[in-house]
Backbone as ProteinMPNN parsed JSONL, in Angstrom:
{"seq_chain_A": "MVVGMNLDDEILRLISEREISDQAVLQELLEAEGQAPSQSTLSRRLKKLGVQKVGGRYQRASTEPVVATERQRVSIIEAPPNMLVVKTGPGYAPALALALDREPEVPGLAGTVAGDDTIFVAVTDPARLREVRSVVERLMLRSA", "coords_chain_A": {"N_chain_A": [[-9.043, -17.89, -0.94], [-7.438, -15.963, 1.965], [-6.76, -17.621, 4.442], [-8.678, -17.615, 7.713], [-9.597, -14.661, 6.671], [-11.992, -12.531, 7.22], [-15.027, -11.251, 6.297], [-15.203, -8.066, 5.512], [-12.464, -7.839, 5.625], [-11.924, -9.238, 2.813], [-13.306, -7.7, 1.197], [-12.362, -5.737, 1.26], [-9.672, -6.566, 0.132], [-10.195, -7.896, -2.876], [-11.329, -5.403, -3.89], [-9.451, -3.485, -4.038], [-7.188, -4.737, -5.701], [-8.782, -5.132, -7.801], [-9.942, -3.569, -10.871], [-13.683, -3.532, -10.042], [-16.872, -3.068, -11.241], [-19.439, -3.656, -10.409], [-21.931, -4.468, -8.388], [-22.844, -7.34, -8.418], [-20.577, -8.913, -9.353], [-18.489, -8.375, -7.903], [-20.526, -10.124, -5.957], [-19.681, -12.332, -6.918], [-17.131, -12.679, -6.973], [-16.571, -12.812, -4.126], [-17.989, -14.823, -3.048], [-16.209, -16.792, -4.931], [-14.507, -16.692, -3.392], [-14.954, -18.281, -1.149], [-16.774, -16.971, 0.923], [-20.119, -15.712, 0.907], [-22.18, -13.852, 1.076], [-25.279, -12.513, 1.313], [-27.349, -10.033, -1.188], [-27.913, -7.914, 0.155], [-26.519, -7.884, 2.509], [-24.047, -7.3, 1.878], [-24.179, -5.011, 0.312], [-25.033, -3.238, 2.996], [-22.489, -3.903, 3.944], [-20.588, -2.716, 2.514], [-21.293, 0.098, 3.087], [-20.379, 0.552, 5.384], [-17.62, 0.13, 5.355], [-17.287, 2.399, 4.375], [-17.124, 2.339, 1.524], [-17.491, 3.475, -1.93], [-18.742, 3.837, -5.332], [-16.974, 5.071, -7.625], [-15.973, 7.238, -10.094], [-17.142, 4.786, -11.797], [-16.059, 2.78, -10.2], [-15.556, 0.252, -7.811], [-14.38, 1.369, -4.494], [-12.685, 2.209, -1.174], [-13.693, 5.396, -0.238], [-13.063, 7.844, 2.018], [-14.68, 9.687, 4.281], [-14.083, 10.872, 6.62], [-12.016, 13.418, 8.115], [-8.662, 13.583, 6.754], [-6.053, 12.531, 8.831], [-2.796, 12.997, 10.65], [-1.204, 10.24, 12.103], [0.576, 8.199, 14.467], [0.48, 5.957, 12.752], [-0.195, 7.043, 10.639], [1.959, 8.709, 8.522], [2.25, 11.554, 6.386], [4.037, 12.069, 3.569], [5.493, 14.338, 1.808], [7.272, 14.451, -1.804], [9.111, 16.041, -3.789], [9.1, 15.669, -7.327], [10.401, 16.944, -9.731], [9.978, 18.429, -12.88], [7.649, 19.297, -12.483], [5.715, 17.711, -10.808], [4.408, 16.651, -7.961], [4.721, 13.764, -5.582], [2.611, 12.443, -2.991], [2.516, 10.648, -0.178], [0.136, 8.577, 1.801], [-1.104, 7.335, 4.691], [-2.717, 3.913, 4.687], [-5.853, 4.063, 2.374], [-6.172, 6.585, 3.056], [-5.669, 8.677, 0.618], [-6.911, 9.15, -1.579], [-9.445, 10.556, -0.465], [-7.503, 12.832, 0.673], [-6.619, 13.871, -2.249], [-9.378, 14.457, -3.459], [-9.898, 16.649, -1.499], [-7.477, 18.468, -2.351], [-8.424, 18.352, -5.05], [-10.398, 20.041, -5.081], [-10.007, 22.267, -3.817], [-10.178, 25.835, -3.771], [-7.699, 27.837, -3.646], [-5.29, 26.806, -5.402], [-3.239, 28.262, -7.447], [-1.909, 27.038, -10.333], [-2.103, 24.095, -10.018], [-2.68, 21.274, -11.589], [-3.84, 19.113, -11.856], [-4.748, 16.067, -9.759], [-4.299, 12.374, -9.073], [-4.837, 9.857, -7.337], [-4.347, 6.715, -5.74], [-4.412, 4.345, -3.903], [-2.631, 5.268, -1.313], [-1.246, 7.117, -2.461], [-0.504, 10.03, -3.949], [-0.502, 11.483, -7.059], [0.29, 14.661, -8.282], [-0.384, 16.706, -9.834], [1.864, 19.51, -11.939], [0.941, 22.965, -13.623], [2.749, 24.877, -13.888], [6.707, 24.574, -13.471], [7.605, 26.821, -12.054], [5.974, 26.896, -10.29], [6.204, 24.466, -8.398], [6.966, 24.604, -5.636], [5.127, 26.572, -4.45], [2.23, 24.939, -4.735], [3.012, 23.045, -3.155], [2.944, 23.881, -0.967], [0.855, 24.38, -0.209], [-0.35, 22.556, -0.43], [0.313, 21.179, 2.187], [-0.835, 22.668, 3.715], [-3.319, 22.286, 3.601], [-3.486, 19.649, 4.786], [-2.657, 20.144, 7.212], [-5.031, 21.355, 8.279], [-7.0, 20.052, 8.15], [-6.277, 18.208, 10.341]], "CA_chain_A": [[-8.963, -17.281, -0.026], [-6.38, -16.068, 2.915], [-6.923, -18.527, 5.977], [-9.215, -15.918, 8.822], [-10.05, -13.357, 6.363], [-13.146, -11.783, 7.061], [-16.042, -10.658, 4.975], [-14.623, -6.553, 5.389], [-11.277, -7.731, 4.768], [-11.979, -9.716, 1.47], [-13.989, -7.485, -0.032], [-11.097, -4.267, 0.462], [-8.361, -7.09, -0.677], [-10.882, -7.455, -4.128], [-11.529, -3.798, -4.388], [-7.73, -2.713, -4.676], [-6.904, -5.414, -6.618], [-9.185, -5.408, -9.22], [-11.386, -2.595, -11.001], [-14.983, -3.452, -9.602], [-17.266, -1.72, -11.971], [-20.73, -4.104, -10.232], [-22.007, -5.151, -7.115], [-22.661, -8.666, -8.386], [-19.405, -8.967, -9.962], [-17.841, -8.451, -6.229], [-20.225, -10.689, -4.893], [-19.545, -13.442, -7.372], [-15.743, -13.014, -6.728], [-16.326, -12.925, -2.872], [-18.454, -16.596, -3.708], [-15.468, -17.98, -5.116], [-13.322, -16.593, -2.296], [-15.545, -18.734, -0.203], [-17.903, -15.67, 0.996], [-21.443, -16.301, 0.084], [-22.876, -12.507, 1.177], [-26.282, -12.062, 0.517], [-26.891, -8.898, -1.799], [-28.614, -6.853, 1.424], [-25.509, -8.01, 3.448], [-23.037, -6.584, 0.852], [-24.766, -3.279, 0.405], [-24.112, -2.988, 4.136], [-20.691, -3.993, 4.393], [-19.97, -1.532, 1.629], [-21.46, 1.376, 3.269], [-19.393, 0.148, 6.736], [-16.329, 0.082, 4.921], [-17.123, 3.288, 3.056], [-16.984, 1.705, 0.275], [-18.544, 3.849, -2.629], [-18.299, 3.266, -6.473], [-15.958, 6.334, -8.013], [-15.346, 6.744, -11.295], [-17.305, 4.065, -12.453], [-15.289, 1.448, -9.928], [-15.7, 0.575, -6.09], [-13.295, 2.226, -4.125], [-12.532, 2.854, -0.296], [-13.843, 6.541, 0.484], [-12.932, 8.352, 3.654], [-15.578, 11.321, 4.54], [-13.355, 11.41, 7.292], [-10.615, 14.526, 7.526], [-6.881, 13.109, 7.517], [-5.215, 13.254, 10.428], [-1.6, 12.196, 10.634], [-1.208, 9.693, 13.456], [1.951, 7.476, 14.146], [0.431, 4.833, 12.113], [-0.438, 6.939, 9.227], [2.008, 10.422, 8.724], [2.111, 12.13, 5.435], [5.298, 12.782, 3.136], [5.81, 14.941, 0.08], [8.292, 14.506, -2.46], [8.797, 16.776, -4.775], [9.535, 15.582, -8.605], [10.736, 18.08, -10.613], [9.703, 19.686, -12.803], [6.204, 19.785, -12.176], [4.76, 16.525, -9.986], [4.391, 16.086, -5.796], [4.193, 12.735, -4.894], [2.125, 12.534, -1.824], [2.133, 9.341, 0.764], [-0.798, 9.123, 2.847], [-1.661, 5.872, 5.683], [-3.652, 3.179, 3.753], [-6.969, 4.396, 2.373], [-6.541, 8.333, 2.574], [-5.386, 9.258, -0.482], [-8.495, 9.799, -2.2], [-10.16, 11.784, 0.626], [-6.715, 13.858, 0.655], [-6.447, 14.265, -3.653], [-10.386, 15.245, -3.514], [-10.242, 18.379, -0.919], [-6.818, 19.081, -3.11], [-8.888, 19.215, -6.07], [-11.534, 21.193, -4.397], [-9.211, 23.466, -2.84], [-10.005, 27.364, -4.524], [-6.704, 28.725, -3.536], [-4.594, 26.675, -5.32], [-2.255, 28.291, -8.56], [-0.91, 25.924, -10.894], [-2.351, 22.695, -10.073], [-3.38, 20.828, -12.787], [-4.59, 18.233, -11.044], [-4.148, 14.566, -8.886], [-4.565, 10.847, -9.358], [-4.79, 8.914, -5.778], [-4.369, 5.437, -5.51], [-5.064, 4.113, -2.017], [-2.153, 5.495, -0.283], [-0.552, 7.906, -2.969], [-1.299, 10.818, -4.933], [0.27, 12.084, -7.718], [0.167, 15.804, -7.943], [0.639, 17.487, -11.399], [1.609, 21.33, -11.397], [1.067, 23.417, -14.869], [4.237, 25.818, -14.552], [7.121, 24.242, -12.801], [7.732, 27.822, -11.337], [4.586, 26.92, -9.256], [5.934, 23.458, -8.04], [6.979, 25.106, -3.962], [3.981, 26.665, -3.971], [1.604, 23.956, -4.379], [3.732, 22.282, -2.001], [2.662, 24.779, 0.453], [-0.904, 24.948, -0.145], [-0.799, 20.461, 0.312], [1.076, 21.175, 3.673], [-1.377, 23.77, 4.94], [-4.354, 21.252, 3.878], [-3.327, 18.484, 5.22], [-2.373, 20.832, 8.554], [-5.859, 21.884, 8.419], [-7.693, 18.506, 7.926], [-5.15, 17.158, 11.411]], "C_chain_A": [[-8.273, -17.776, 1.226], [-7.37, -17.07, 3.954], [-7.574, -17.351, 7.229], [-9.265, -15.041, 8.151], [-11.511, -13.132, 6.521], [-13.736, -11.556, 6.044], [-15.624, -9.109, 4.651], [-13.189, -7.26, 5.011], [-11.362, -7.956, 3.363], [-12.486, -8.884, 0.588], [-13.005, -5.953, -0.241], [-10.207, -4.996, -0.002], [-9.098, -6.999, -2.464], [-10.801, -6.468, -4.762], [-10.493, -3.183, -4.623], [-6.725, -3.513, -5.008], [-7.736, -5.664, -8.019], [-10.287, -4.054, -9.219], [-13.164, -3.428, -10.782], [-15.68, -2.886, -10.101], [-18.837, -2.392, -11.398], [-20.625, -4.81, -9.246], [-22.11, -6.34, -7.045], [-21.506, -9.156, -9.054], [-19.179, -8.898, -8.454], [-18.228, -9.855, -5.503], [-20.241, -12.271, -6.139], [-18.129, -13.937, -7.017], [-15.607, -13.199, -5.26], [-16.932, -14.574, -3.02], [-17.022, -17.285, -4.33], [-14.348, -17.509, -4.501], [-13.676, -17.483, -1.073], [-16.456, -17.731, 1.337], [-18.753, -16.31, 0.767], [-22.851, -14.647, 0.846], [-24.25, -12.474, 0.777], [-26.532, -10.62, 0.101], [-27.202, -7.695, -0.813], [-27.111, -7.064, 2.473], [-24.511, -6.995, 2.783], [-23.088, -5.632, 1.084], [-24.15, -3.193, 1.541], [-23.047, -3.421, 4.755], [-20.236, -3.251, 4.023], [-19.658, -0.219, 2.429], [-20.766, 1.385, 4.627], [-18.217, 0.825, 6.652], [-16.2, 1.249, 4.159], [-16.567, 3.367, 1.508], [-18.038, 1.852, -1.272], [-17.83, 3.965, -4.517], [-17.871, 4.772, -6.921], [-15.586, 6.533, -9.289], [-15.326, 5.391, -11.969], [-16.827, 2.177, -11.99], [-15.648, 1.389, -7.944], [-14.397, 1.192, -5.914], [-13.279, 2.76, -2.562], [-12.727, 4.258, -0.433], [-13.945, 7.039, 1.958], [-13.799, 9.563, 3.48], [-14.95, 11.485, 5.498], [-12.291, 12.23, 7.387], [-9.069, 13.741, 7.542], [-6.644, 13.753, 8.257], [-4.334, 12.201, 10.627], [-1.829, 11.894, 12.508], [0.101, 9.282, 13.519], [2.132, 6.474, 13.754], [0.224, 5.547, 10.925], [0.078, 8.475, 9.374], [1.777, 10.131, 6.687], [3.283, 12.522, 4.867], [5.144, 13.131, 1.74], [6.879, 14.973, -0.333], [8.339, 14.974, -3.345], [9.69, 15.924, -6.044], [9.476, 16.466, -9.716], [10.683, 17.868, -11.864], [8.932, 20.358, -12.164], [5.563, 18.465, -11.328], [5.53, 16.849, -8.696], [4.035, 15.031, -6.214], [3.846, 12.419, -3.898], [1.71, 11.399, -0.92], [1.524, 9.247, 1.898], [-0.677, 7.885, 3.46], [-2.776, 5.051, 4.118], [-5.203, 3.526, 3.66], [-7.369, 6.138, 1.938], [-6.224, 9.103, 1.39], [-6.077, 9.813, -1.364], [-9.225, 10.913, -1.527], [-9.197, 12.665, 0.58], [-6.878, 14.687, -0.641], [-8.152, 14.974, -3.663], [-10.562, 16.468, -2.835], [-9.123, 18.863, -1.662], [-7.883, 19.826, -4.443], [-9.955, 20.051, -6.034], [-11.422, 22.488, -3.82], [-9.373, 24.713, -3.9], [-9.013, 28.01, -5.119], [-5.669, 27.718, -4.575], [-3.971, 26.796, -7.193], [-1.748, 27.437, -9.111], [-1.191, 24.77, -10.481], [-2.96, 22.168, -11.297], [-4.132, 19.675, -12.989], [-3.909, 17.045, -10.675], [-4.921, 13.554, -9.32], [-3.885, 10.424, -8.256], [-5.002, 7.553, -6.499], [-4.952, 5.45, -4.009], [-4.196, 4.466, -1.365], [-1.013, 6.159, -0.996], [-1.387, 8.615, -3.765], [-0.112, 11.526, -5.948], [-0.589, 13.489, -8.255], [0.748, 16.899, -9.521], [0.785, 19.254, -11.495], [1.751, 21.804, -13.058], [2.264, 24.145, -15.226], [4.982, 25.26, -13.301], [7.651, 25.023, -11.632], [7.264, 27.613, -10.124], [4.902, 25.628, -8.3], [6.114, 23.601, -5.985], [5.801, 25.583, -3.765], [2.614, 26.152, -3.798], [1.935, 23.018, -3.687], [2.827, 22.723, -0.706], [1.389, 24.714, 0.39], [-1.509, 23.158, 0.493], [-0.676, 20.468, 1.4], [-0.055, 21.68, 4.372], [-2.732, 22.981, 4.653], [-4.493, 19.826, 4.517], [-2.742, 18.909, 7.119], [-3.623, 21.438, 9.007], [-6.728, 20.747, 8.604], [-6.527, 17.938, 9.471], [-6.343, 17.475, 12.511]], "O_chain_A": [[-8.221, -18.921, 1.675], [-8.598, -17.051, 4.025], [-6.923, -16.358, 7.553], [-8.949, -14.051, 8.812], [-12.213, -13.742, 5.716], [-13.214, -11.6, 4.93], [-15.697, -8.831, 3.454], [-12.886, -7.106, 3.828], [-10.962, -7.07, 2.608], [-12.314, -9.047, -0.62], [-12.873, -5.273, -1.259], [-9.533, -4.337, -0.793], [-8.628, -6.174, -3.248], [-10.364, -6.37, -5.909], [-10.522, -2.268, -5.446], [-5.549, -3.246, -4.757], [-7.353, -6.256, -9.027], [-11.037, -3.61, -8.35], [-13.623, -3.872, -11.835], [-15.579, -1.721, -9.715], [-19.742, -1.714, -11.884], [-19.714, -5.598, -8.99], [-21.709, -6.89, -6.02], [-21.77, -10.314, -9.375], [-19.968, -9.595, -7.816], [-17.475, -10.592, -4.866], [-21.014, -13.19, -5.868], [-17.834, -15.113, -6.806], [-14.555, -13.747, -4.929], [-16.094, -15.472, -3.093], [-16.885, -18.481, -4.072], [-13.238, -17.814, -4.936], [-12.928, -17.519, -0.096], [-16.544, -18.078, 2.515], [-18.573, -17.474, 0.409], [-24.077, -14.692, 0.952], [-24.332, -12.38, -0.448], [-26.035, -9.793, 0.865], [-26.727, -6.582, -1.039], [-26.824, -6.103, 3.188], [-24.293, -5.902, 3.307], [-22.348, -5.07, 1.891], [-22.924, -3.078, 1.542], [-22.763, -3.305, 5.947], [-19.373, -2.698, 4.704], [-18.597, 0.392, 2.553], [-20.572, 2.54, 5.007], [-17.767, 1.711, 7.378], [-15.273, 1.361, 3.357], [-15.923, 4.107, 0.765], [-18.869, 1.056, -1.71], [-16.642, 4.139, -4.788], [-18.574, 5.674, -6.464], [-14.652, 5.804, -9.623], [-14.365, 4.832, -12.495], [-16.955, 1.098, -12.569], [-15.888, 2.297, -7.148], [-13.556, 1.475, -6.767], [-13.868, 3.837, -2.466], [-11.67, 4.685, -0.898], [-14.742, 6.679, 2.824], [-13.598, 10.363, 2.566], [-15.023, 12.7, 5.68], [-11.365, 11.841, 6.674], [-8.563, 13.416, 8.616], [-6.786, 14.946, 8.525], [-4.601, 11.006, 10.752], [-2.213, 12.526, 13.492], [0.902, 9.831, 12.763], [3.158, 5.812, 13.911], [0.41, 4.851, 9.927], [-0.577, 9.363, 9.921], [1.404, 9.176, 6.006], [3.84, 13.405, 5.519], [4.779, 12.44, 0.789], [7.75, 15.434, 0.405], [7.56, 14.498, -4.171], [10.838, 15.554, -5.796], [8.525, 16.617, -10.482], [11.439, 16.957, -12.201], [9.052, 21.407, -11.531], [4.349, 18.585, -11.493], [6.695, 17.16, -8.451], [3.175, 14.961, -7.092], [4.793, 11.858, -3.348], [0.502, 11.167, -0.885], [2.024, 9.66, 2.945], [-0.05, 7.103, 2.746], [-3.272, 5.499, 3.084], [-5.886, 3.349, 4.669], [-8.154, 6.703, 1.176], [-6.624, 10.265, 1.319], [-5.838, 10.906, -1.876], [-9.519, 11.994, -2.037], [-9.734, 13.758, 0.405], [-7.178, 15.878, -0.56], [-8.136, 16.18, -3.912], [-11.25, 17.352, -3.346], [-9.414, 20.026, -1.941], [-8.101, 20.996, -4.756], [-10.332, 20.718, -6.998], [-12.202, 23.379, -3.483], [-8.687, 24.615, -4.917], [-8.95, 28.539, -6.229], [-4.628, 28.315, -4.301], [-4.116, 25.903, -8.027], [-0.932, 26.818, -8.427], [-0.164, 24.1, -10.593], [-3.787, 22.839, -11.915], [-4.834, 19.325, -13.937], [-2.758, 16.817, -11.05], [-6.019, 13.702, -9.855], [-2.669, 10.521, -8.096], [-5.637, 7.341, -7.532], [-5.622, 6.213, -3.313], [-4.517, 4.133, -0.224], [0.115, 6.017, -0.523], [-2.486, 8.29, -4.215], [0.958, 11.994, -5.559], [-1.78, 13.48, -8.567], [1.759, 17.467, -9.933], [-0.086, 20.055, -11.155], [2.528, 21.174, -13.775], [2.786, 24.181, -16.34], [4.408, 25.284, -12.212], [8.046, 24.524, -10.578], [7.807, 27.954, -9.073], [4.09, 25.476, -7.387], [5.518, 22.864, -5.2], [5.209, 25.063, -2.82], [1.843, 26.649, -2.976], [1.165, 22.067, -3.547], [2.258, 22.087, 0.181], [0.843, 25.223, 1.369], [-2.38, 22.733, 1.252], [-1.492, 19.776, 2.008], [-0.325, 21.263, 5.498], [-3.438, 23.011, 5.661], [-5.499, 19.13, 4.654], [-2.517, 18.077, 7.999], [-3.549, 22.07, 10.061], [-7.213, 20.795, 9.735], [-5.969, 16.89, 9.146], [-6.266, 17.022, 13.653]]}, "name": "protein", "num_of_chains": 1, "seq": "MVVGMNLDDEILRLISEREISDQAVLQELLEAEGQAPSQSTLSRRLKKLGVQKVGGRYQRASTEPVVATERQRVSIIEAPPNMLVVKTGPGYAPALALALDREPEVPGLAGTVAGDDTIFVAVTDPARLREVRSVVERLMLRSA"}
């Protein structure tokens, strides 16, 4: 355990470093790190931190809109022929990727893959790369 790391920080560290699919496993890992939360305390902490089971594993999911601040800037890098790489602040990529996947007006979007602070956006037709980038930029402005 990192000295001075509180329960919330430890939870976030563990779910970012490992694929944890069960609360009991997370509880055991926390105990091995010197934390001993009860099941009910762990559930409350997960809820407070916005941690949810997504795709069979626990991860931080934000229900707040993505807002660009001094600490959290979003950048888009074109990776031709048919990929965009979107860099966000820590924890914001899943929410932005979900919003993009649900956006009805994105012709040419094949799908997204999101980590904690990076989204890979696949485009079906290389000729639509800039068009999809425009939609991503518009979506970020609307969320700001």
